[in-house]
Amino acid sequence: MLRKSLAGLLLLLTISMTVKSQIKIGFEISFKEPQAHYAEVEMNISGLAKDYVDVKMPVWTPGSYLVREFAKNIEGFTATAGGKSIKFEKIRKNAWRIYHAKAKDIKLNYRVYANEVSVRTSFITDEHAFLSSTGIFMYPDGMLNLPSTVKIHPFNGWNKVSTGLEPVTNQPFSYTAQNFDILFDSPIEVGNQDVFEFTASGVKHEVAMFGGGNYDKEKLKVDMAKIVEQGTAIYGENPNKHYTFIVHNFEAGGGGLEHLNSTVLGATRTAYTSETGYKSFLNLVAHEYYHLWNVKRLRPAALGPFDYDNENYTTSLWVAEGFTSYYENKLMFRAGFFTLEETAQTLATAIAGVVNTPGSRVQSAAEASYDAWIKAYRPNENSNNSTISYYSKGEVMGLLMDLEITHATKGAKNLDDVMKAMYTEYYKKQGRGYTDAKFKAMVEKISGISFNPFWEKYVNGTGPIDYAKYFGYAGILVKDENAGMKVPYLGVASKKIEGGIIVSAVSRNSAAWEGGLNVNDEVISVDGIPVEAAIERMPTITGKNIGDEVTIMIRRDGIVKDIKIKLKAATSVKLVTQLDEKASASQLKVRTAWLK
């Protein structure tokens, strides 16, 4: 009986797989009104056997942990078979059910409004189209593993397409994706972008620049290649056949989003010729390129296979994103763009940023990771008091863990060894994601010591950062330049409005917090002196002493009132690093092994 049941099940699975293998999915994208920010999408599905099929649009995009409801941008949905309209209905916020009866081939058409400028959302103008695939392409329910083709019809005068998708031989602007995970992980730039190439680590890299800028292509080819090679050196391989950088240059731009074999970067078009601006761009390149290994292949268990209908929760974004922030510093150092002194100071400044965030004493790194969906991308005026960025805290934790491992092994191992071992074990051998416990176990295996106290204090806890101890391992001195200074501090941020100043944030446990000053209070005067500049810069505040009481006249909901506040001392730190000239041989060994 059992044998018959198993045989029956196997037969059903075989039939199901055969039916799915006969289904073909193709998209065509055109642009009738790019000036109005629209893309026209045609989706063709053939080989269907059931009486109906459900098609869905993702609600979020991997790498950006927020439900963005891409279906809100869909208009004019129609379904036809054999040139005739067929019945369909919307069955949930991001899903349509198409009743095709006996028709095996159906055509779906819809328009996508795309006018949100970011690295994670589509935006289309009369100059170009940037297609963030999760907000453009639908997928048949239960068929994420099926391949698809995409044909782009560029608008009049556009002549280039840049994407990580595989091109179809002898078919211009036509591409193929092995499955929908790959399609959704492949953004597309269409227009007249400036394209140049370089080869590094045996991989051809294409750079597509939109928006102009004062960049030097020849210099970028050399410097971006250095970053690629340093990242590849950590893992011993570059898993791509080709890689695409899509760069959007704006008057003021920034940010990036990683993809399987591509990335989208935001940049400031006039910043390439300044040392600070140029290195900032290379930092971004280093961050997003390191994601090629960390996140896109070595990943937390929750981040693949993806559920495109719902949130995908993990407590490990401090590794996935935070360690990537940390490694951008190591890649920049190893590529020769930063000195040891600059790298140490950059990391000390990162620590100060976490220490000076009140939320770092409220929310742990694991909690920040898990709550990314409801907090990280939805900040409010109290976020600084109640949350910490898993990027910022993870960067610091990467530094601490790296130094701890290097110290424990007397320079024989460092965090690189952990990351490579995790990549080998979970991506290459097991082909699955890791849990927080598995990551901890690998850290302990490589270091040879228990990391229970580290996890308790820094991963699941909100303990103070012992930065002097960890930097001390490498013979680096850290000084808090604010230590011992008695500076009166009100504890607010403010912004100018027409005719006045309003409070935009109040820092937890500050004088303003305890005195009852609120966000959106309009400040009229301080000790009777009318406000003419931001509160923090006023002589009536900076000229006072700790413990002094000030009277702040405000307007709240149209009612004028006085608030008396007793000034407290500023608690922020300003960390400055210095290489210890008296460092021991063991400290110097750690210092060398840590970054190189």
PDB file of N, CA and C in Angstrom, residues 124-197:
ATOM      1  N   ILE A 124      10.960  56.757 -14.379  1.00  0.00           N
ATOM      2  CA  ILE A 124      11.012  56.902 -15.829  1.00  0.00           C
ATOM      3  C   ILE A 124      10.784  58.365 -16.184  1.00  0.00           C
ATOM      4  N   THR A 125      11.615  58.888 -17.093  1.00  0.00           N
ATOM      5  CA  THR A 125      11.436  60.246 -17.599  1.00  0.00           C
ATOM      6  C   THR A 125      11.603  60.214 -19.114  1.00  0.00           C
ATOM      7  N   ASP A 126      11.536  61.396 -19.743  1.00  0.00           N
ATOM      8  CA  ASP A 126      11.755  61.427 -21.191  1.00  0.00           C
ATOM      9  C   ASP A 126      13.222  61.237 -21.549  1.00  0.00           C
ATOM     10  N   GLU A 127      14.115  61.154 -20.528  1.00  0.00           N
ATOM     11  CA  GLU A 127      15.538  60.952 -20.777  1.00  0.00           C
ATOM     12  C   GLU A 127      15.975  59.495 -20.636  1.00  0.00           C
ATOM     13  N   HIS A 128      15.313  58.747 -19.778  1.00  0.00           N
ATOM     14  CA  HIS A 128      15.722  57.356 -19.542  1.00  0.00           C
ATOM     15  C   HIS A 128      14.637  56.638 -18.757  1.00  0.00           C
ATOM     16  N   ALA A 129      14.842  55.324 -18.607  1.00  0.00           N
ATOM     17  CA  ALA A 129      13.967  54.512 -17.754  1.00  0.00           C
ATOM     18  C   ALA A 129      14.836  53.633 -16.873  1.00  0.00           C
ATOM     19  N   PHE A 130      14.595  53.724 -15.577  1.00  0.00           N
ATOM     20  CA  PHE A 130      15.224  52.785 -14.655  1.00  0.00           C
ATOM     21  C   PHE A 130      14.143  51.847 -14.145  1.00  0.00           C
ATOM     22  N   LEU A 131      14.309  50.571 -14.413  1.00  0.00           N
ATOM     23  CA  LEU A 131      13.307  49.568 -14.052  1.00  0.00           C
ATOM     24  C   LEU A 131      13.839  48.718 -12.912  1.00  0.00           C
ATOM     25  N   SER A 132      13.269  48.910 -11.728  1.00  0.00           N
ATOM     26  CA  SER A 132      13.557  48.043 -10.588  1.00  0.00           C
ATOM     27  C   SER A 132      12.578  46.878 -10.691  1.00  0.00           C
ATOM     28  N   SER A 133      13.081  45.711 -11.001  1.00  0.00           N
ATOM     29  CA  SER A 133      12.258  44.629 -11.544  1.00  0.00           C
ATOM     30  C   SER A 133      11.096  44.179 -10.664  1.00  0.00           C
ATOM     31  N   THR A 134      11.257  44.232  -9.337  1.00  0.00           N
ATOM     32  CA  THR A 134      10.151  43.798  -8.478  1.00  0.00           C
ATOM     33  C   THR A 134       8.932  44.697  -8.610  1.00  0.00           C
ATOM     34  N   GLY A 135       9.117  45.909  -9.066  1.00  0.00           N
ATOM     35  CA  GLY A 135       7.993  46.819  -9.250  1.00  0.00           C
ATOM     36  C   GLY A 135       7.491  46.876 -10.675  1.00  0.00           C
ATOM     37  N   ILE A 136       8.024  46.013 -11.536  1.00  0.00           N
ATOM     38  CA  ILE A 136       7.647  46.008 -12.955  1.00  0.00           C
ATOM     39  C   ILE A 136       7.024  44.682 -13.379  1.00  0.00           C
ATOM     40  N   PHE A 137       7.616  43.583 -12.971  1.00  0.00           N
ATOM     41  CA  PHE A 137       7.220  42.274 -13.480  1.00  0.00           C
ATOM     42  C   PHE A 137       6.335  41.512 -12.497  1.00  0.00           C
ATOM     43  N   MET A 138       5.286  40.905 -13.025  1.00  0.00           N
ATOM     44  CA  MET A 138       4.440  40.001 -12.248  1.00  0.00           C
ATOM     45  C   MET A 138       4.914  38.565 -12.466  1.00  0.00           C
ATOM     46  N   TYR A 139       4.453  37.659 -11.619  1.00  0.00           N
ATOM     47  CA  TYR A 139       4.808  36.255 -11.776  1.00  0.00           C
ATOM     48  C   TYR A 139       3.574  35.373 -11.532  1.00  0.00           C
ATOM     49  N   PRO A 140       3.483  34.256 -12.234  1.00  0.00           N
ATOM     50  CA  PRO A 140       2.363  33.336 -11.984  1.00  0.00           C
ATOM     51  C   PRO A 140       2.568  32.635 -10.645  1.00  0.00           C
ATOM     52  N   ASP A 141       1.542  32.617  -9.853  1.00  0.00           N
ATOM     53  CA  ASP A 141       1.631  32.030  -8.514  1.00  0.00           C
ATOM     54  C   ASP A 141       2.089  30.570  -8.588  1.00  0.00           C
ATOM     55  N   GLY A 142       3.056  30.236  -7.738  1.00  0.00           N
ATOM     56  CA  GLY A 142       3.557  28.870  -7.706  1.00  0.00           C
ATOM     57  C   GLY A 142       4.552  28.542  -8.791  1.00  0.00           C
ATOM     58  N   MET A 143       4.957  29.547  -9.571  1.00  0.00           N
ATOM     59  CA  MET A 143       5.857  29.291 -10.704  1.00  0.00           C
ATOM     60  C   MET A 143       7.115  30.141 -10.659  1.00  0.00           C
ATOM     61  N   LEU A 144       7.573  30.474  -9.472  1.00  0.00           N
ATOM     62  CA  LEU A 144       8.764  31.305  -9.335  1.00  0.00           C
ATOM     63  C   LEU A 144      10.002  30.653  -9.948  1.00  0.00           C
ATOM     64  N   ASN A 145      10.017  29.338 -10.032  1.00  0.00           N
ATOM     65  CA  ASN A 145      11.194  28.637 -10.544  1.00  0.00           C
ATOM     66  C   ASN A 145      11.245  28.578 -12.073  1.00  0.00           C
ATOM     67  N   LEU A 146      10.210  29.071 -12.742  1.00  0.00           N
ATOM     68  CA  LEU A 146      10.187  28.993 -14.201  1.00  0.00           C
ATOM     69  C   LEU A 146      11.033  30.099 -14.835  1.00  0.00           C
ATOM     70  N   PRO A 147      11.622  29.812 -16.004  1.00  0.00           N
ATOM     71  CA  PRO A 147      12.384  30.846 -16.719  1.00  0.00           C
ATOM     72  C   PRO A 147      11.445  31.828 -17.410  1.00  0.00           C
ATOM     73  N   SER A 148      12.003  32.947 -17.819  1.00  0.00           N
ATOM     74  CA  SER A 148      11.222  33.941 -18.560  1.00  0.00           C
ATOM     75  C   SER A 148      12.150  34.716 -19.480  1.00  0.00           C
ATOM     76  N   THR A 149      11.561  35.400 -20.441  1.00  0.00           N
ATOM     77  CA  THR A 149      12.318  36.272 -21.329  1.00  0.00           C
ATOM     78  C   THR A 149      11.786  37.695 -21.201  1.00  0.00           C
ATOM     79  N   VAL A 150      12.654  38.645 -21.479  1.00  0.00           N
ATOM     80  CA  VAL A 150      12.283  40.062 -21.424  1.00  0.00           C
ATOM     81  C   VAL A 150      12.792  40.737 -22.694  1.00  0.00           C
ATOM     82  N   LYS A 151      11.903  41.387 -23.405  1.00  0.00           N
ATOM     83  CA  LYS A 151      12.300  42.180 -24.580  1.00  0.00           C
ATOM     84  C   LYS A 151      11.992  43.645 -24.296  1.00  0.00           C
ATOM     85  N   ILE A 152      12.995  44.466 -24.450  1.00  0.00           N
ATOM     86  CA  ILE A 152      12.853  45.906 -24.208  1.00  0.00           C
ATOM     87  C   ILE A 152      12.692  46.625 -25.547  1.00  0.00           C
ATOM     88  N   HIS A 153      11.706  47.491 -25.631  1.00  0.00           N
ATOM     89  CA  HIS A 153      11.542  48.368 -26.786  1.00  0.00           C
ATOM     90  C   HIS A 153      11.895  49.785 -26.337  1.00  0.00           C
ATOM     91  N   PRO A 154      13.136  50.212 -26.535  1.00  0.00           N
ATOM     92  CA  PRO A 154      13.529  51.543 -26.077  1.00  0.00           C
ATOM     93  C   PRO A 154      12.688  52.633 -26.740  1.00  0.00           C
ATOM     94  N   PHE A 155      12.495  53.712 -26.023  1.00  0.00           N
ATOM     95  CA  PHE A 155      11.752  54.853 -26.563  1.00  0.00           C
ATOM     96  C   PHE A 155      12.561  55.484 -27.689  1.00  0.00           C
ATOM     97  N   ASN A 156      11.889  56.288 -28.515  1.00  0.00           N
ATOM     98  CA  ASN A 156      12.536  56.943 -29.655  1.00  0.00           C
ATOM     99  C   ASN A 156      13.798  57.696 -29.221  1.00  0.00           C
ATOM    100  N   GLY A 157      14.918  57.360 -29.863  1.00  0.00           N
ATOM    101  CA  GLY A 157      16.174  58.049 -29.562  1.00  0.00           C
ATOM    102  C   GLY A 157      17.009  57.357 -28.505  1.00  0.00           C
ATOM    103  N   TRP A 158      16.414  56.448 -27.757  1.00  0.00           N
ATOM    104  CA  TRP A 158      17.193  55.664 -26.789  1.00  0.00           C
ATOM    105  C   TRP A 158      17.856  54.497 -27.517  1.00  0.00           C
ATOM    106  N   ASN A 159      19.082  54.188 -27.137  1.00  0.00           N
ATOM    107  CA  ASN A 159      19.783  53.139 -27.886  1.00  0.00           C
ATOM    108  C   ASN A 159      20.598  52.178 -27.029  1.00  0.00           C
ATOM    109  N   LYS A 160      20.419  52.221 -25.706  1.00  0.00           N
ATOM    110  CA  LYS A 160      21.212  51.334 -24.851  1.00  0.00           C
ATOM    111  C   LYS A 160      20.361  50.716 -23.753  1.00  0.00           C
ATOM    112  N   VAL A 161      20.709  49.485 -23.410  1.00  0.00           N
ATOM    113  CA  VAL A 161      20.115  48.798 -22.264  1.00  0.00           C
ATOM    114  C   VAL A 161      21.263  48.228 -21.435  1.00  0.00           C
ATOM    115  N   SER A 162      21.251  48.476 -20.130  1.00  0.00           N
ATOM    116  CA  SER A 162      22.268  47.942 -19.219  1.00  0.00           C
ATOM    117  C   SER A 162      21.580  47.120 -18.136  1.00  0.00           C
ATOM    118  N   THR A 163      21.994  45.865 -17.997  1.00  0.00           N
ATOM    119  CA  THR A 163      21.393  44.978 -17.009  1.00  0.00           C
ATOM    120  C   THR A 163      22.301  43.780 -16.775  1.00  0.00           C
ATOM    121  N   GLY A 164      22.100  43.112 -15.651  1.00  0.00           N
ATOM    122  CA  GLY A 164      22.837  41.888 -15.372  1.00  0.00           C
ATOM    123  C   GLY A 164      22.205  40.656 -15.991  1.00  0.00           C
ATOM    124  N   LEU A 165      21.024  40.805 -16.579  1.00  0.00           N
ATOM    125  CA  LEU A 165      20.365  39.665 -17.234  1.00  0.00           C
ATOM    126  C   LEU A 165      21.195  39.142 -18.409  1.00  0.00           C
ATOM    127  N   GLU A 166      21.011  37.860 -18.721  1.00  0.00           N
ATOM    128  CA  GLU A 166      21.728  37.244 -19.835  1.00  0.00           C
ATOM    129  C   GLU A 166      21.068  37.639 -21.156  1.00  0.00           C
ATOM    130  N   PRO A 167      21.845  38.138 -22.108  1.00  0.00           N
ATOM    131  CA  PRO A 167      21.258  38.507 -23.407  1.00  0.00           C
ATOM    132  C   PRO A 167      20.900  37.276 -24.232  1.00  0.00           C
ATOM    133  N   VAL A 168      19.870  37.429 -25.057  1.00  0.00           N
ATOM    134  CA  VAL A 168      19.486  36.371 -25.995  1.00  0.00           C
ATOM    135  C   VAL A 168      20.270  36.588 -27.279  1.00  0.00           C
ATOM    136  N   THR A 169      20.936  35.558 -27.742  1.00  0.00           N
ATOM    137  CA  THR A 169      21.799  35.658 -28.919  1.00  0.00           C
ATOM    138  C   THR A 169      21.026  36.137 -30.150  1.00  0.00           C
ATOM    139  N   ASN A 170      21.612  37.127 -30.821  1.00  0.00           N
ATOM    140  CA  ASN A 170      21.078  37.660 -32.082  1.00  0.00           C
ATOM    141  C   ASN A 170      19.693  38.288 -31.958  1.00  0.00           C
ATOM    142  N   GLN A 171      19.316  38.660 -30.751  1.00  0.00           N
ATOM    143  CA  GLN A 171      18.037  39.359 -30.543  1.00  0.00           C
ATOM    144  C   GLN A 171      18.305  40.617 -29.717  1.00  0.00           C
ATOM    145  N   PRO A 172      18.438  41.761 -30.360  1.00  0.00           N
ATOM    146  CA  PRO A 172      18.774  42.998 -29.652  1.00  0.00           C
ATOM    147  C   PRO A 172      17.778  43.325 -28.540  1.00  0.00           C
ATOM    148  N   PHE A 173      18.319  43.754 -27.416  1.00  0.00           N
ATOM    149  CA  PHE A 173      17.512  44.183 -26.266  1.00  0.00           C
ATOM    150  C   PHE A 173      16.589  43.083 -25.755  1.00  0.00           C
ATOM    151  N   SER A 174      16.996  41.844 -25.934  1.00  0.00           N
ATOM    152  CA  SER A 174      16.232  40.700 -25.427  1.00  0.00           C
ATOM    153  C   SER A 174      17.088  39.933 -24.426  1.00  0.00           C
ATOM    154  N   TYR A 175      16.455  39.497 -23.344  1.00  0.00           N
ATOM    155  CA  TYR A 175      17.205  38.891 -22.244  1.00  0.00           C
ATOM    156  C   TYR A 175      16.422  37.714 -21.679  1.00  0.00           C
ATOM    157  N   THR A 176      17.137  36.880 -20.945  1.00  0.00           N
ATOM    158  CA  THR A 176      16.502  35.720 -20.341  1.00  0.00           C
ATOM    159  C   THR A 176      16.891  35.605 -18.875  1.00  0.00           C
ATOM    160  N   ALA A 177      15.968  35.108 -18.075  1.00  0.00           N
ATOM    161  CA  ALA A 177      16.225  34.863 -16.654  1.00  0.00           C
ATOM    162  C   ALA A 177      15.887  33.420 -16.359  1.00  0.00           C
ATOM    163  N   GLN A 178      16.760  32.749 -15.631  1.00  0.00           N
ATOM    164  CA  GLN A 178      16.576  31.330 -15.324  1.00  0.00           C
ATOM    165  C   GLN A 178      15.369  31.091 -14.432  1.00  0.00           C
ATOM    166  N   ASN A 179      15.059  32.046 -13.582  1.00  0.00           N
ATOM    167  CA  ASN A 179      13.888  31.978 -12.710  1.00  0.00           C
ATOM    168  C   ASN A 179      13.517  33.390 -12.281  1.00  0.00           C
ATOM    169  N   PHE A 180      12.434  33.526 -11.539  1.00  0.00           N
ATOM    170  CA  PHE A 180      11.970  34.859 -11.170  1.00  0.00           C
ATOM    171  C   PHE A 180      12.836  35.502 -10.075  1.00  0.00           C
ATOM    172  N   ASP A 181      13.495  34.691  -9.263  1.00  0.00           N
ATOM    173  CA  ASP A 181      14.419  35.273  -8.292  1.00  0.00           C
ATOM    174  C   ASP A 181      15.515  36.044  -9.015  1.00  0.00           C
ATOM    175  N   ILE A 182      16.010  35.487 -10.111  1.00  0.00           N
ATOM    176  CA  ILE A 182      17.037  36.171 -10.888  1.00  0.00           C
ATOM    177  C   ILE A 182      16.462  37.389 -11.594  1.00  0.00           C
ATOM    178  N   LEU A 183      15.263  37.248 -12.169  1.00  0.00           N
ATOM    179  CA  LEU A 183      14.629  38.390 -12.835  1.00  0.00           C
ATOM    180  C   LEU A 183      14.419  39.538 -11.859  1.00  0.00           C
ATOM    181  N   PHE A 184      13.892  39.218 -10.669  1.00  0.00           N
ATOM    182  CA  PHE A 184      13.632  40.263  -9.679  1.00  0.00           C
ATOM    183  C   PHE A 184      14.912  40.853  -9.111  1.00  0.00           C
ATOM    184  N   ASP A 185      16.039  40.161  -9.305  1.00  0.00           N
ATOM    185  CA  ASP A 185      17.322  40.643  -8.787  1.00  0.00           C
ATOM    186  C   ASP A 185      18.155  41.305  -9.877  1.00  0.00           C
ATOM    187  N   SER A 186      17.501  41.707 -10.968  1.00  0.00           N
ATOM    188  CA  SER A 186      18.226  42.272 -12.110  1.00  0.00           C
ATOM    189  C   SER A 186      17.578  43.576 -12.566  1.00  0.00           C
ATOM    190  N   PRO A 187      18.019  44.701 -12.034  1.00  0.00           N
ATOM    191  CA  PRO A 187      17.489  45.988 -12.493  1.00  0.00           C
ATOM    192  C   PRO A 187      17.921  46.273 -13.924  1.00  0.00           C
ATOM    193  N   ILE A 188      17.189  47.159 -14.579  1.00  0.00           N
ATOM    194  CA  ILE A 188      17.423  47.442 -15.993  1.00  0.00           C
ATOM    195  C   ILE A 188      17.463  48.950 -16.202  1.00  0.00           C
ATOM    196  N   GLU A 189      18.504  49.433 -16.875  1.00  0.00           N
ATOM    197  CA  GLU A 189      18.624  50.846 -17.245  1.00  0.00           C
ATOM    198  C   GLU A 189      18.478  50.959 -18.755  1.00  0.00           C
ATOM    199  N   VAL A 190      17.552  51.822 -19.208  1.00  0.00           N
ATOM    200  CA  VAL A 190      17.281  51.996 -20.632  1.00  0.00           C
ATOM    201  C   VAL A 190      17.438  53.470 -20.978  1.00  0.00           C
ATOM    202  N   GLY A 191      18.191  53.783 -22.018  1.00  0.00           N
ATOM    203  CA  GLY A 191      18.353  55.177 -22.420  1.00  0.00           C
ATOM    204  C   GLY A 191      19.597  55.364 -23.252  1.00  0.00           C
ATOM    205  N   ASN A 192      20.308  56.448 -22.968  1.00  0.00           N
ATOM    206  CA  ASN A 192      21.554  56.755 -23.665  1.00  0.00           C
ATOM    207  C   ASN A 192      22.696  56.921 -22.664  1.00  0.00           C
ATOM    208  N   GLN A 193      22.713  56.087 -21.665  1.00  0.00           N
ATOM    209  CA  GLN A 193      23.717  56.165 -20.617  1.00  0.00           C
ATOM    210  C   GLN A 193      25.140  56.026 -21.170  1.00  0.00           C
ATOM    211  N   ASP A 194      26.078  56.624 -20.476  1.00  0.00           N
ATOM    212  CA  ASP A 194      27.492  56.526 -20.835  1.00  0.00           C
ATOM    213  C   ASP A 194      28.018  55.200 -20.292  1.00  0.00           C
ATOM    214  N   VAL A 195      28.442  54.312 -21.182  1.00  0.00           N
ATOM    215  CA  VAL A 195      28.844  52.963 -20.776  1.00  0.00           C
ATOM    216  C   VAL A 195      30.339  52.763 -21.008  1.00  0.00           C
ATOM    217  N   PHE A 196      31.029  52.261 -19.994  1.00  0.00           N
ATOM    218  CA  PHE A 196      32.423  51.848 -20.172  1.00  0.00           C
ATOM    219  C   PHE A 196      32.656  50.559 -19.410  1.00  0.00           C
ATOM    220  N   GLU A 197      33.759  49.878 -19.727  1.00  0.00           N
ATOM    221  CA  GLU A 197      34.008  48.552 -19.175  1.00  0.00           C
ATOM    222  C   GLU A 197      35.422  48.436 -18.616  1.00  0.00           C
TER     223      GLU A 197
END
